[in-house]
Amino acid sequence: MSGLSPRQWTGLALLAALAIALPFAFEPRGYGIRILCLALLFAAMAQAWNIVAGLANQISLGHAAFFGIGAYTSTLLLIHFGITPWLGMFAAAILGGAAALLISLPTMRLRGHYFALATLAFGEVMRVIGNSWGGLTGGPVGISVPFAQPSLALMQFRETRSSYWLMLAALVVVTLVFVAIKRSRLGYRLRAIKENADAAEVIGVDTTRTKIIAAVISGALTAALGTLYAQFQFFFDPDTVFGVASVSVRMAMIAIVGGIGTAAGPILGALFVIPLEEFANQVFSAQAAGLSQLVFGLLLILVILIEPRGFMAIGPRLQRLLRKGDRR
Amino acid sequence: MIGGVYAVISIGLTLVFGVMGIVNFAQAEFLMLGMFVAYYAWAWLGLDPLLAAPLAFVVVFLLGAAIQRVLIRRVLKAPEVAQIFLTVGLLIVLENAALLMFGSGFRSVSTPYQTSSLQLGPLFISVPYLAAFAMSVASGLALWLFLKSSWFGRAMRATAQDPMAARLMGIDADRMHMLAFALGVGLTAFGGAVILPYLTASPTVGTQFAVLMFTVVVLGGLGSVAGAVVGGLAVGIIQSLSALVFPIQLQNLVLFVVFIAVLAFRPKGMLGAAR
Amino acid sequence: MTAALLEVSGVGKRFGGLQALSDVSLSVAAGEIVGLIGPNGAGKTTLFSTLVGLHRPESGSIWLGGRDLVGLKPHRIAAAGMVKTFQNVALFLDSSVLDNVLTGGLMRHSIPAARDLARRCLERVGIDSIADKLARDLSFPERARVEVARALCTEPRILLLDEAMAALNHAEMDAFMALLRQLREEGLTLVVVEHHMRAIMALCDRLVVLNFGQMIATGTPEQIARDPAVVEAYLGRSAA
Ligand SMILES: Nc1ncnc2c1ncn2[C@@H]1O[C@H](COP(=O)(O)OP(=O)(O)OP(=O)(O)O)[C@@H](O)[C@H]1O
Ligand SMILES: [Mg+2]
């Protein structure tokens, strides 16, 4: 767990420069850069999911609950009180963390399939509430973020490029949080819980508290990202932001495709999955509804059957293969 | 009474978990498939959905056997993440494949008894409900007899309890898993066919039933067939009661809350305390 | 004898229809090495698990240094200073040996301090050479020793060892016993479950014998070796 070598630092710096400069290669208001924005946002979301699922192996299927809470919190604060989304984002994070605490308390003793079921239901509870509490959320018809003069203060931009940098910053922040947790005492404890919860308790790990802390951090970050989503799309409805397939499963899938429990996994996963999905949407949706979703599902199944540890495991696997080849 | 139907469609889910230890998130999609088999049997062959139910069972049974063989078998020893997301992927694939094949429209059948009802004293009971209930009870009993008395049934229970020991006794665990999965999804499809006379089929109908099925199964205790029956009845009652108090959208909310509460406080189910 | 560090009285634990422990009482003084013996299935592991809070007893009390532990979660009991090793070995398999042991130190220390402590614990148990191996890749005897090092790294007052010597050869066992004596010199109190009679007799100040969940005898190794009830428990009725 030592720091990075000078060569790795250089690589990282180059990568950062490339990531920052990338939007200039795209048409400023084109489709490509929007997809890139979404990919970064979903990478950050998958990274937030990775904190509980990847480190503690608590497989949540309900992170859409926090995401939706975040999207609605900042939007409603903006509509009703004119509060800037920057503050709204903090309020969202606080509410998202509180929601995570609320659902963690009864479900933290659950493991594996049981935990997945309970979180799935929690996400659905939020979706039903979002749809039926029309007075607050606008109900199934959705809600629009009021347009204003593009300004940084209101987190609305003339150029998609600026949104891109915002998403990039968000991804960097969430990834840094992930890495910091992974290397901290919290990270060691989460890993101990994942690998043997009883043994962890016996040698002094407060497993309940540890899992709740991780869940709250993850929920708060996811909610903050919900705010970014709202400010980026300007319009959303409960079925989108609280959706199982559209949010919860997608976050998870991106992390899994890239490599669950690793910092680079969600990023690789998002850069692969989101453009692919958009591409499938464009190519197929003219012909038949559902085809791109079908591709999405097939991809998930394929990844799980071929390499459930995702892209991140393919490198080492190839190396091993090559080494074997050498020996022969 | 609707609880009887819930029980049957959920027994399949509990069977799969009981024998293989896997929660099949895609289970409700097989209900949808069952509905469509029955619908096309009616549209093309003029078969009554109640008579088409065995056909739905057979078709989905075979499909289930194939899915178990090609997909599920490979993750039985894999980490839970893999198990969970394999069936989640299956859910997405089945739902969207149905969307492609059948279109997004709602389809319903018309039967002569659709709107008729029987009078039993002060109660009016609609015939399609009664028929669905009767068919459910019949199939539930058939399954129970099968598990209880046939060699397959006993072998399957042995596999559920201890796969290693079962293997030593000469039971092919692979075959048993295949049978359990096929039987489980087949039964759920059977339930789907049976409810077609009073519901409409659509590719997304599974989603409506997914939570319901999970609630039934969790109430009764994952893996317990008797529990699924009790859970089915309980959910039927919860639904009827909450219908009196809450508007229709919130009824599902009540189910969800019951579901989370049961998971949190009695993860082994209401009957699970004895074990 | 000084005042008891661990005072167990009237502890009972059932698993469904099986009374795994009934009315078990024992006390362990600070600095003692107590051996817990009994035939397979006697309830030794169950007693350890109950002591560290993995099982909650239906009856009885467990006092450690003047504090009642019943109902506390295992991590609270670990913080109070009582830790056990797992007979069936419960390591963090996908972590390195060093990280396994280090995790034990996190209860009281920062990561760097815990890492130093973990290195010392590995050295003491004689496995510092495998610090960077993955726990998954270890042999069974190696794993058992990592268990011990990890427990030591929590800096316990009293350590419960569940067949930690099971897979050791004679020389290793002698070295291990020397380590335990050394630890005792440093103030650690030990309760050891072991089937190896030679080791138990040589090591322990006092023995407690469990059979079918009940305590049937307690005394010095010499007393126990002559106790007819113990001989009967081990050899069966016919031999008595
Ligand atoms: N979690 C459990 N649930 C049900 N029964 C249990 C459980 N743990 C132990 N038992 C039973 O309790 C009894 C005591 O078991 P325990 O493991 O404590 O014995 P032991 O003295 O450690 O035996 P050994 O020398 O084989 O390690 C046994 O009959 C065992 O089958
Ligand atoms: Mg034992």
Short mmCIF file of C-alpha atoms in Angstrom, two decimals, chain A residues 38-39 59 61 134 146 161 164 209-210 230 245 257 280 290 328:
data_model
loop_
_atom_site.label_atom_id
_atom_site.label_comp_id
_atom_site.label_asym_id
_atom_site.label_seq_id
_atom_site.Cartn_x
_atom_site.Cartn_y
_atom_site.Cartn_z
CA LEU A 38 -22.89 10.81 -18.52
CA ALA A 39 -20.06 8.28 -18.56
CA ILE A 59 -24.43 -5.78 -2.53
CA LEU A 61 -29.66 -2.95 -5.35
CA GLY A 134 -47.37 14.43 -6.45
CA PRO A 146 -36.01 26.03 -13.95
CA ARG A 161 -17.69 21.39 -21.81
CA TYR A 164 -17.85 17.87 -18.44
CA ARG A 209 -20.82 0.61 12.98
CA THR A 210 -18.23 0.09 10.26
CA ALA A 230 -30.59 16.96 -12.25
CA ALA A 245 -32.61 -0.78 -14.03
CA VAL A 257 -17.81 -4.81 -15.61
CA ALA A 280 -26.95 0.57 -29.14
CA GLY A 290 -35.92 -2.89 -25.93
CA ARG A 328 6.57 -24.02 -22.46
#
